[in-house]
PDB file of C-alpha atoms in Angstrom:
ATOM      1  CA  MET A  26      96.227  99.531 137.695  1.00  0.00           C
ATOM      2  CA  MET A  27      97.032 103.105 138.722  1.00  0.00           C
ATOM      3  CA  LEU A  28      99.189 103.579 135.629  1.00  0.00           C
ATOM      4  CA  VAL A  29      96.352 102.414 133.358  1.00  0.00           C
ATOM      5  CA  LEU A  30      93.868 104.758 135.045  1.00  0.00           C
ATOM      6  CA  MET A  31      96.332 107.611 134.794  1.00  0.00           C
ATOM      7  CA  LEU A  32      96.813 106.939 131.072  1.00  0.00           C
ATOM      8  CA  ILE A  33      93.037 106.839 130.491  1.00  0.00           C
ATOM      9  CA  PHE A  34      92.526 110.134 132.327  1.00  0.00           C
ATOM     10  CA  ILE A  35      95.293 111.846 130.336  1.00  0.00           C
ATOM     11  CA  LEU A  36      93.866 110.618 127.028  1.00  0.00           C
ATOM     12  CA  GLN A  37      90.361 111.733 127.990  1.00  0.00           C
ATOM     13  CA  SER A  38      91.586 115.160 129.031  1.00  0.00           C
ATOM     14  CA  ILE A  39      93.406 115.547 125.700  1.00  0.00           C
ATOM     15  CA  ALA A  40      90.241 114.633 123.778  1.00  0.00           C
ATOM     16  CA  PHE A  41      88.035 117.168 125.528  1.00  0.00           C
ATOM     17  CA  ILE A  42      90.650 119.908 125.696  1.00  0.00           C
ATOM     18  CA  THR A  43      91.135 119.760 121.919  1.00  0.00           C
ATOM     19  CA  LEU A  44      87.374 120.196 121.555  1.00  0.00           C
ATOM     20  CA  TYR A  45      87.567 123.217 123.867  1.00  0.00           C
ATOM     21  CA  GLU A  46      90.430 124.599 121.782  1.00  0.00           C
ATOM     22  CA  ARG A  47      88.388 124.317 118.592  1.00  0.00           C
ATOM     23  CA  HIS A  48      85.441 126.052 120.254  1.00  0.00           C
ATOM     24  CA  LEU A  49      87.667 128.845 121.562  1.00  0.00           C
ATOM     25  CA  LEU A  50      89.435 129.363 118.232  1.00  0.00           C
ATOM     26  CA  GLY A  51      86.106 129.381 116.412  1.00  0.00           C
ATOM     27  CA  SER A  52      84.592 131.842 118.888  1.00  0.00           C
ATOM     28  CA  SER A  53      87.594 134.159 118.483  1.00  0.00           C
ATOM     29  CA  GLN A  54      86.621 134.419 114.791  1.00  0.00           C
ATOM     30  CA  ILE A  55      82.905 134.797 115.647  1.00  0.00           C
ATOM     31  CA  ARG A  56      82.097 131.301 114.386  1.00  0.00           C
ATOM     32  CA  LEU A  57      81.481 128.724 117.080  1.00  0.00           C
ATOM     33  CA  GLY A  58      83.457 125.518 116.539  1.00  0.00           C
ATOM     34  CA  PRO A  59      82.081 121.986 115.853  1.00  0.00           C
ATOM     35  CA  THR A  60      78.450 121.748 116.977  1.00  0.00           C
ATOM     36  CA  LYS A  61      76.924 119.114 114.692  1.00  0.00           C
ATOM     37  CA  VAL A  62      78.119 115.854 116.291  1.00  0.00           C
ATOM     38  CA  SER A  63      76.132 114.930 119.419  1.00  0.00           C
ATOM     39  CA  LEU A  64      75.474 117.675 122.005  1.00  0.00           C
ATOM     40  CA  MET A  65      77.444 120.788 120.947  1.00  0.00           C
ATOM     41  CA  GLY A  66      80.061 118.616 119.278  1.00  0.00           C
ATOM     42  CA  PHE A  67      80.598 116.537 122.418  1.00  0.00           C
ATOM     43  CA  LEU A  68      81.738 113.434 120.483  1.00  0.00           C
ATOM     44  CA  GLN A  69      83.629 115.328 117.781  1.00  0.00           C
ATOM     45  CA  ALA A  70      87.099 114.718 119.250  1.00  0.00           C
ATOM     46  CA  LEU A  71      86.439 111.001 119.794  1.00  0.00           C
ATOM     47  CA  LEU A  72      85.168 110.467 116.244  1.00  0.00           C
ATOM     48  CA  ASP A  73      88.049 112.482 114.795  1.00  0.00           C
ATOM     49  CA  GLY A  74      90.455 110.212 116.668  1.00  0.00           C
ATOM     50  CA  LEU A  75      88.770 107.052 115.407  1.00  0.00           C
ATOM     51  CA  LYS A  76      88.822 108.394 111.851  1.00  0.00           C
ATOM     52  CA  LEU A  77      92.535 109.208 112.116  1.00  0.00           C
ATOM     53  CA  LEU A  78      93.357 105.746 113.497  1.00  0.00           C
ATOM     54  CA  SER A  79      91.633 104.161 110.511  1.00  0.00           C
ATOM     55  CA  LYS A  80      93.921 105.966 108.054  1.00  0.00           C
ATOM     56  CA  GLU A  81      96.732 104.119 106.297  1.00  0.00           C
ATOM     57  CA  GLN A  82     100.343 104.775 107.287  1.00  0.00           C
ATOM     58  CA  LEU A  83     102.562 105.127 104.215  1.00  0.00           C
ATOM     59  CA  MET A  84     106.234 104.389 104.818  1.00  0.00           C
ATOM     60  CA  PRO A  85     108.864 106.674 103.248  1.00  0.00           C
ATOM     61  CA  LEU A  86     111.458 105.156 100.950  1.00  0.00           C
ATOM     62  CA  PHE A  87     115.067 104.613 102.082  1.00  0.00           C
ATOM     63  CA  THR A  88     114.296 104.740 105.800  1.00  0.00           C
ATOM     64  CA  SER A  89     114.112 102.322 108.699  1.00  0.00           C
ATOM     65  CA  ASP A  90     110.514 101.246 109.229  1.00  0.00           C
ATOM     66  CA  LEU A  91     111.233 100.285 112.837  1.00  0.00           C
ATOM     67  CA  VAL A  92     112.756 103.641 113.781  1.00  0.00           C
ATOM     68  CA  PHE A  93     110.076 105.524 111.847  1.00  0.00           C
ATOM     69  CA  LEU A  94     107.317 103.846 113.867  1.00  0.00           C
ATOM     70  CA  LEU A  95     109.247 103.816 117.156  1.00  0.00           C
ATOM     71  CA  VAL A  96     109.985 107.549 117.390  1.00  0.00           C
ATOM     72  CA  PRO A  97     106.333 108.655 117.985  1.00  0.00           C
ATOM     73  CA  GLY A  98     106.053 106.017 120.715  1.00  0.00           C
ATOM     74  CA  ILE A  99     109.155 107.401 122.442  1.00  0.00           C
ATOM     75  CA  SER A 100     107.716 110.909 122.211  1.00  0.00           C
ATOM     76  CA  PHE A 101     104.485 109.717 123.845  1.00  0.00           C
ATOM     77  CA  LEU A 102     106.442 107.859 126.552  1.00  0.00           C
ATOM     78  CA  VAL A 103     108.427 110.999 127.446  1.00  0.00           C
ATOM     79  CA  MET A 104     105.171 112.948 127.797  1.00  0.00           C
ATOM     80  CA  PHE A 105     103.715 110.201 129.994  1.00  0.00           C
ATOM     81  CA  LEU A 106     106.783 110.164 132.267  1.00  0.00           C
ATOM     82  CA  GLU A 107     106.592 113.928 132.772  1.00  0.00           C
ATOM     83  CA  TRP A 108     103.447 113.506 134.855  1.00  0.00           C
ATOM     84  CA  PHE A 109     105.300 111.486 137.489  1.00  0.00           C
ATOM     85  CA  VAL A 110     107.227 114.520 138.737  1.00  0.00           C
ATOM     86  CA  LEU A 111     104.023 116.086 140.087  1.00  0.00           C
ATOM     87  CA  TYR A 112     103.908 115.082 143.740  1.00  0.00           C
ATOM     88  CA  TYR A 113     100.397 116.487 144.296  1.00  0.00           C
ATOM     89  CA  PHE A 114      98.832 113.785 142.162  1.00  0.00           C
ATOM     90  CA  PHE A 115     101.120 110.770 142.001  1.00  0.00           C
ATOM     91  CA  ASP A 116     102.694 110.401 145.438  1.00  0.00           C
ATOM     92  CA  PHE A 117     102.870 106.636 144.860  1.00  0.00           C
ATOM     93  CA  PHE A 118     105.698 107.324 142.390  1.00  0.00           C
ATOM     94  CA  SER A 119     107.300 110.463 143.868  1.00  0.00           C
ATOM     95  CA  PHE A 120     111.008 110.641 144.528  1.00  0.00           C
ATOM     96  CA  GLU A 121     113.504 113.078 145.979  1.00  0.00           C
ATOM     97  CA  PHE A 122     115.159 114.250 142.758  1.00  0.00           C
ATOM     98  CA  SER A 123     112.061 114.625 140.597  1.00  0.00           C
ATOM     99  CA  LEU A 124     113.134 118.077 139.395  1.00  0.00           C
ATOM    100  CA  LEU A 125     116.398 116.704 138.024  1.00  0.00           C
ATOM    101  CA  PHE A 126     114.437 113.900 136.369  1.00  0.00           C
ATOM    102  CA  PHE A 127     112.245 116.577 134.810  1.00  0.00           C
ATOM    103  CA  PHE A 128     115.361 118.293 133.419  1.00  0.00           C
ATOM    104  CA  CYS A 129     116.397 115.018 131.798  1.00  0.00           C
ATOM    105  CA  LEU A 130     112.985 114.546 130.176  1.00  0.00           C
ATOM    106  CA  LEU A 131     112.973 118.145 129.003  1.00  0.00           C
ATOM    107  CA  GLY A 132     116.326 117.729 127.288  1.00  0.00           C
ATOM    108  CA  PHE A 133     115.483 114.321 125.851  1.00  0.00           C
ATOM    109  CA  SER A 134     112.144 115.379 124.353  1.00  0.00           C
ATOM    110  CA  VAL A 135     113.804 117.300 121.524  1.00  0.00           C
ATOM    111  CA  TYR A 136     115.462 114.146 120.212  1.00  0.00           C
ATOM    112  CA  SER A 137     112.123 112.617 119.247  1.00  0.00           C
ATOM    113  CA  ILE A 138     111.395 115.664 117.078  1.00  0.00           C
ATOM    114  CA  MET A 139     114.881 115.643 115.560  1.00  0.00           C
ATOM    115  CA  VAL A 140     114.848 111.925 114.752  1.00  0.00           C
ATOM    116  CA  SER A 141     111.276 112.011 113.430  1.00  0.00           C
ATOM    117  CA  GLY A 142     112.300 114.750 111.002  1.00  0.00           C
ATOM    118  CA  TYR A 143     115.367 112.822 109.915  1.00  0.00           C
ATOM    119  CA  VAL A 144     113.727 109.425 109.349  1.00  0.00           C
ATOM    120  CA  SER A 145     110.884 110.972 107.339  1.00  0.00           C
ATOM    121  CA  LYS A 146     113.391 111.560 104.491  1.00  0.00           C
ATOM    122  CA  SER A 147     111.637 114.807 103.603  1.00  0.00           C
ATOM    123  CA  LYS A 148     113.211 118.225 103.261  1.00  0.00           C
ATOM    124  CA  TYR A 149     110.290 119.775 105.110  1.00  0.00           C
ATOM    125  CA  GLY A 150     110.661 117.320 107.966  1.00  0.00           C
ATOM    126  CA  MET A 151     114.420 117.881 108.111  1.00  0.00           C
ATOM    127  CA  VAL A 152     114.074 121.678 108.244  1.00  0.00           C
ATOM    128  CA  GLY A 153     111.464 121.335 110.993  1.00  0.00           C
ATOM    129  CA  ALA A 154     113.782 119.062 112.979  1.00  0.00           C
ATOM    130  CA  LEU A 155     116.697 121.498 112.622  1.00  0.00           C
ATOM    131  CA  ARG A 156     114.506 124.380 113.723  1.00  0.00           C
ATOM    132  CA  ALA A 157     113.324 122.425 116.768  1.00  0.00           C
ATOM    133  CA  SER A 158     116.875 121.498 117.818  1.00  0.00           C
ATOM    134  CA  SER A 159     118.246 125.049 117.604  1.00  0.00           C
ATOM    135  CA  GLN A 160     115.136 126.425 119.286  1.00  0.00           C
ATOM    136  CA  SER A 161     115.543 123.915 122.102  1.00  0.00           C
ATOM    137  CA  VAL A 162     119.188 124.820 122.684  1.00  0.00           C
ATOM    138  CA  SER A 163     118.190 128.479 122.878  1.00  0.00           C
ATOM    139  CA  TYR A 164     115.379 128.421 125.417  1.00  0.00           C
ATOM    140  CA  GLU A 165     116.118 125.350 127.550  1.00  0.00           C
ATOM    141  CA  ILE A 166     119.262 126.931 129.006  1.00  0.00           C
ATOM    142  CA  ALA A 167     117.321 129.940 130.306  1.00  0.00           C
ATOM    143  CA  PHE A 168     114.394 127.743 131.387  1.00  0.00           C
ATOM    144  CA  SER A 169     116.703 125.406 133.321  1.00  0.00           C
ATOM    145  CA  LEU A 170     118.442 128.351 135.006  1.00  0.00           C
ATOM    146  CA  LEU A 171     115.073 129.691 136.174  1.00  0.00           C
ATOM    147  CA  LEU A 172     114.166 126.330 137.712  1.00  0.00           C
ATOM    148  CA  LEU A 173     117.646 125.984 139.223  1.00  0.00           C
ATOM    149  CA  SER A 174     117.209 129.366 140.905  1.00  0.00           C
ATOM    150  CA  VAL A 175     113.969 128.047 142.410  1.00  0.00           C
ATOM    151  CA  MET A 176     115.818 124.958 143.632  1.00  0.00           C
ATOM    152  CA  MET A 177     118.478 127.092 145.316  1.00  0.00           C
ATOM    153  CA  MET A 178     115.838 129.254 147.015  1.00  0.00           C
ATOM    154  CA  VAL A 179     113.835 126.312 148.326  1.00  0.00           C
ATOM    155  CA  GLY A 180     116.727 123.932 148.964  1.00  0.00           C
ATOM    156  CA  VAL A 181     115.026 120.813 147.550  1.00  0.00           C
ATOM    157  CA  PHE A 182     115.262 118.892 144.277  1.00  0.00           C
ATOM    158  CA  SER A 183     111.619 117.862 144.020  1.00  0.00           C
ATOM    159  CA  PHE A 184     108.294 119.587 143.442  1.00  0.00           C
ATOM    160  CA  PHE A 185     107.056 118.698 146.923  1.00  0.00           C
ATOM    161  CA  LYS A 186     107.580 122.122 148.575  1.00  0.00           C
ATOM    162  CA  MET A 187     107.137 124.499 145.668  1.00  0.00           C
ATOM    163  CA  GLY A 188     103.425 125.137 145.840  1.00  0.00           C
ATOM    164  CA  TYR A 189     103.535 127.980 148.328  1.00  0.00           C
ATOM    165  CA  LEU A 190     106.216 130.098 146.646  1.00  0.00           C
ATOM    166  CA  LEU A 191     103.964 132.342 144.549  1.00  0.00           C
ATOM    167  CA  MET A 192     106.960 133.774 142.687  1.00  0.00           C
ATOM    168  CA  PHE A 193     105.115 135.987 140.244  1.00  0.00           C
ATOM    169  CA  PHE A 194     108.295 137.646 138.956  1.00  0.00           C
ATOM    170  CA  PHE A 195     109.047 134.290 137.256  1.00  0.00           C
ATOM    171  CA  LEU A 196     105.623 134.084 135.625  1.00  0.00           C
ATOM    172  CA  LEU A 197     106.113 136.042 132.398  1.00  0.00           C
ATOM    173  CA  PRO A 198     109.442 134.391 131.402  1.00  0.00           C
ATOM    174  CA  PHE A 199     107.896 130.988 132.201  1.00  0.00           C
ATOM    175  CA  LEU A 200     104.883 131.644 129.994  1.00  0.00           C
ATOM    176  CA  VAL A 201     107.016 132.655 127.003  1.00  0.00           C
ATOM    177  CA  MET A 202     109.505 129.797 127.377  1.00  0.00           C
ATOM    178  CA  ILE A 203     106.785 127.187 127.848  1.00  0.00           C
ATOM    179  CA  LEU A 204     105.155 128.386 124.630  1.00  0.00           C
ATOM    180  CA  ALA A 205     108.514 127.744 122.944  1.00  0.00           C
ATOM    181  CA  GLU A 206     108.892 124.364 124.660  1.00  0.00           C
ATOM    182  CA  LEU A 207     105.492 123.274 123.404  1.00  0.00           C
ATOM    183  CA  ASN A 208     106.112 124.546 119.858  1.00  0.00           C
ATOM    184  CA  ARG A 209     102.943 126.580 120.148  1.00  0.00           C
ATOM    185  CA  ALA A 210     102.143 129.745 118.211  1.00  0.00           C
ATOM    186  CA  PRO A 211     103.762 132.202 117.838  1.00  0.00           C
ATOM    187  CA  PHE A 212     106.828 129.935 118.217  1.00  0.00           C
ATOM    188  CA  ASP A 213     105.626 126.934 116.184  1.00  0.00           C
ATOM    189  CA  PHE A 214     108.663 126.907 113.874  1.00  0.00           C
ATOM    190  CA  ALA A 215     109.079 123.127 114.045  1.00  0.00           C
ATOM    191  CA  GLU A 216     105.722 122.729 112.262  1.00  0.00           C
ATOM    192  CA  GLY A 217     105.459 125.994 110.307  1.00  0.00           C
ATOM    193  CA  GLU A 218     102.436 125.035 108.188  1.00  0.00           C
ATOM    194  CA  SER A 219     102.780 128.049 105.880  1.00  0.00           C
ATOM    195  CA  GLU A 220     106.289 127.117 104.743  1.00  0.00           C
ATOM    196  CA  LEU A 221     106.941 123.540 105.938  1.00  0.00           C
ATOM    197  CA  VAL A 222     103.520 121.915 105.346  1.00  0.00           C
ATOM    198  CA  SER A 223     103.564 120.644 108.972  1.00  0.00           C
ATOM    199  CA  GLY A 224     107.306 120.247 109.377  1.00  0.00           C
ATOM    200  CA  TYR A 225     108.752 117.298 111.279  1.00  0.00           C
ATOM    201  CA  ASN A 226     105.501 115.276 111.283  1.00  0.00           C
ATOM    202  CA  VAL A 227     104.604 115.790 107.619  1.00  0.00           C
ATOM    203  CA  GLU A 228     105.154 112.102 106.705  1.00  0.00           C
ATOM    204  CA  PHE A 229     103.402 110.629 109.749  1.00  0.00           C
ATOM    205  CA  GLY A 230      99.825 109.389 109.661  1.00  0.00           C
ATOM    206  CA  SER A 231      97.441 107.040 111.399  1.00  0.00           C
ATOM    207  CA  VAL A 232      98.717 105.728 114.768  1.00  0.00           C
ATOM    208  CA  SER A 233     102.136 107.404 114.509  1.00  0.00           C
ATOM    209  CA  PHE A 234     100.604 110.849 114.000  1.00  0.00           C
ATOM    210  CA  VAL A 235      98.121 110.186 116.823  1.00  0.00           C
ATOM    211  CA  LEU A 236     101.030 109.481 119.192  1.00  0.00           C
ATOM    212  CA  LEU A 237     102.812 112.690 118.177  1.00  0.00           C
ATOM    213  CA  PHE A 238      99.565 114.626 118.597  1.00  0.00           C
ATOM    214  CA  LEU A 239      98.900 113.104 122.024  1.00  0.00           C
ATOM    215  CA  SER A 240     102.440 113.835 123.186  1.00  0.00           C
ATOM    216  CA  GLU A 241     102.130 117.499 122.152  1.00  0.00           C
ATOM    217  CA  TYR A 242      98.790 118.112 123.859  1.00  0.00           C
ATOM    218  CA  GLY A 243      99.639 115.925 126.855  1.00  0.00           C
ATOM    219  CA  SER A 244     102.742 118.048 127.446  1.00  0.00           C
ATOM    220  CA  MET A 245     100.627 121.171 127.068  1.00  0.00           C
ATOM    221  CA  ILE A 246      98.210 120.046 129.780  1.00  0.00           C
ATOM    222  CA  PHE A 247     101.152 118.995 131.972  1.00  0.00           C
ATOM    223  CA  PHE A 248     102.761 122.430 131.769  1.00  0.00           C
ATOM    224  CA  CYS A 249      99.449 124.103 132.580  1.00  0.00           C
ATOM    225  CA  VAL A 250      99.203 121.946 135.718  1.00  0.00           C
ATOM    226  CA  PHE A 251     102.900 122.514 136.438  1.00  0.00           C
ATOM    227  CA  MET A 252     102.556 126.309 136.289  1.00  0.00           C
ATOM    228  CA  SER A 253      99.407 126.246 138.392  1.00  0.00           C
ATOM    229  CA  MET A 254     101.210 124.166 141.009  1.00  0.00           C
ATOM    230  CA  LEU A 255     104.331 126.311 140.954  1.00  0.00           C
ATOM    231  CA  PHE A 256     102.762 129.770 141.099  1.00  0.00           C
ATOM    232  CA  PHE A 257      99.241 129.318 142.492  1.00  0.00           C
ATOM    233  CA  ASP A 258      99.512 126.361 144.907  1.00  0.00           C
ATOM    234  CA  PHE A 259      97.541 124.323 142.348  1.00  0.00           C
ATOM    235  CA  SER A 260      94.138 125.531 141.265  1.00  0.00           C
ATOM    236  CA  MET A 261      92.023 123.841 138.591  1.00  0.00           C
ATOM    237  CA  PHE A 262      90.682 127.246 137.652  1.00  0.00           C
ATOM    238  CA  MET A 263      94.240 128.467 136.996  1.00  0.00           C
ATOM    239  CA  VAL A 264      94.966 125.354 134.902  1.00  0.00           C
ATOM    240  CA  PHE A 265      91.935 126.233 132.787  1.00  0.00           C
ATOM    241  CA  LEU A 266      92.966 129.905 132.637  1.00  0.00           C
ATOM    242  CA  ILE A 267      96.563 129.156 131.578  1.00  0.00           C
ATOM    243  CA  PHE A 268      95.386 126.794 128.838  1.00  0.00           C
ATOM    244  CA  SER A 269      92.914 129.424 127.637  1.00  0.00           C
ATOM    245  CA  PHE A 270      95.775 131.916 127.531  1.00  0.00           C
ATOM    246  CA  PHE A 271      97.803 129.576 125.296  1.00  0.00           C
ATOM    247  CA  ILE A 272      94.861 129.289 122.901  1.00  0.00           C
ATOM    248  CA  PHE A 273      94.273 133.036 122.984  1.00  0.00           C
ATOM    249  CA  VAL A 274      97.904 133.626 121.987  1.00  0.00           C
ATOM    250  CA  ARG A 275      97.481 131.194 119.086  1.00  0.00           C
ATOM    251  CA  SER A 276      94.384 132.986 117.838  1.00  0.00           C
ATOM    252  CA  SER A 277      95.821 136.498 118.246  1.00  0.00           C
ATOM    253  CA  TYR A 278      99.493 136.584 117.247  1.00  0.00           C
ATOM    254  CA  PRO A 279     101.193 135.710 113.946  1.00  0.00           C
ATOM    255  CA  ARG A 280     104.254 133.470 113.808  1.00  0.00           C
ATOM    256  CA  PHE A 281     107.384 135.123 115.174  1.00  0.00           C
ATOM    257  CA  ARG A 282     110.416 135.593 112.966  1.00  0.00           C
ATOM    258  CA  TYR A 283     113.008 132.895 113.592  1.00  0.00           C
ATOM    259  CA  ASP A 284     116.023 135.193 113.986  1.00  0.00           C
ATOM    260  CA  PHE A 285     113.993 137.363 116.389  1.00  0.00           C
ATOM    261  CA  LEU A 286     113.288 134.264 118.475  1.00  0.00           C
ATOM    262  CA  MET A 287     116.979 133.352 118.701  1.00  0.00           C
ATOM    263  CA  GLY A 288     117.920 136.905 119.645  1.00  0.00           C
ATOM    264  CA  MET A 289     115.169 137.155 122.242  1.00  0.00           C
ATOM    265  CA  PHE A 290     116.257 134.011 124.090  1.00  0.00           C
ATOM    266  CA  TRP A 291     120.013 134.558 123.886  1.00  0.00           C
ATOM    267  CA  PHE A 292     120.140 138.321 124.534  1.00  0.00           C
ATOM    268  CA  LYS A 293     117.081 138.935 126.703  1.00  0.00           C
ATOM    269  CA  PHE A 294     115.860 135.819 128.538  1.00  0.00           C
ATOM    270  CA  LEU A 295     119.277 134.310 129.220  1.00  0.00           C
ATOM    271  CA  PRO A 296     120.625 137.441 130.999  1.00  0.00           C
ATOM    272  CA  VAL A 297     117.359 137.719 132.952  1.00  0.00           C
ATOM    273  CA  SER A 298     117.606 134.093 134.090  1.00  0.00           C
ATOM    274  CA  LEU A 299     121.251 134.632 135.113  1.00  0.00           C
ATOM    275  CA  VAL A 300     120.157 137.641 137.215  1.00  0.00           C
ATOM    276  CA  TYR A 301     117.543 135.444 138.919  1.00  0.00           C
TER     277      TYR A 301
END
């Protein structure tokens, strides 16, 4: 019962936070977002979801239908499992080595993007998958070293005792690397709409695209909660502020150059994480 309630709450938060994102992006261009449906566009996200679910899923030629439909489900499952490492909320499922479990999920999440690009049998999807894999190898090493340094300082392998640390000197590297982890602008190379027409998910539609979309935004909300818990002893206001910062970055900065991204993570963030 708790798992079902948790799933419902996550899905509801994704629906309303996408509406907030559209309002914020529209306001940044001095044009308020969707306002026609219900009260200030209150039902816009729900109706958009229902419309997307009613679309037809076309299957690519020369691919495995089972794998093609299974990969988005795996991506959604990985996002759902990430929430169990947060002791503050789900102490009924907490365990001693939750941070190591989080490392495993973080490393496994890239495979869903890689396989989804491969099974789509599209050159755009394949390029997006290759970009995501190389991007993941670049930043996850530095990101893991930062979290390992926290583990060595605290002496535990779970998130239970991390709320009081307030380690602000980790904050800026965390923000940049989480933007890369989430494939958010200006590091959205896996999608790259201007040159890849949506990248790894270009062939997905209907339920499969909904699952990929939910996994992306569910992970985004998770990392906002994760950063609030790690640096600010968990504050809902800080969760809201961090999410607003992610949207502000999307509305303000153009896409980074890919070779600049590789150089930044290998020659700047990796040495910094080793110093930590």
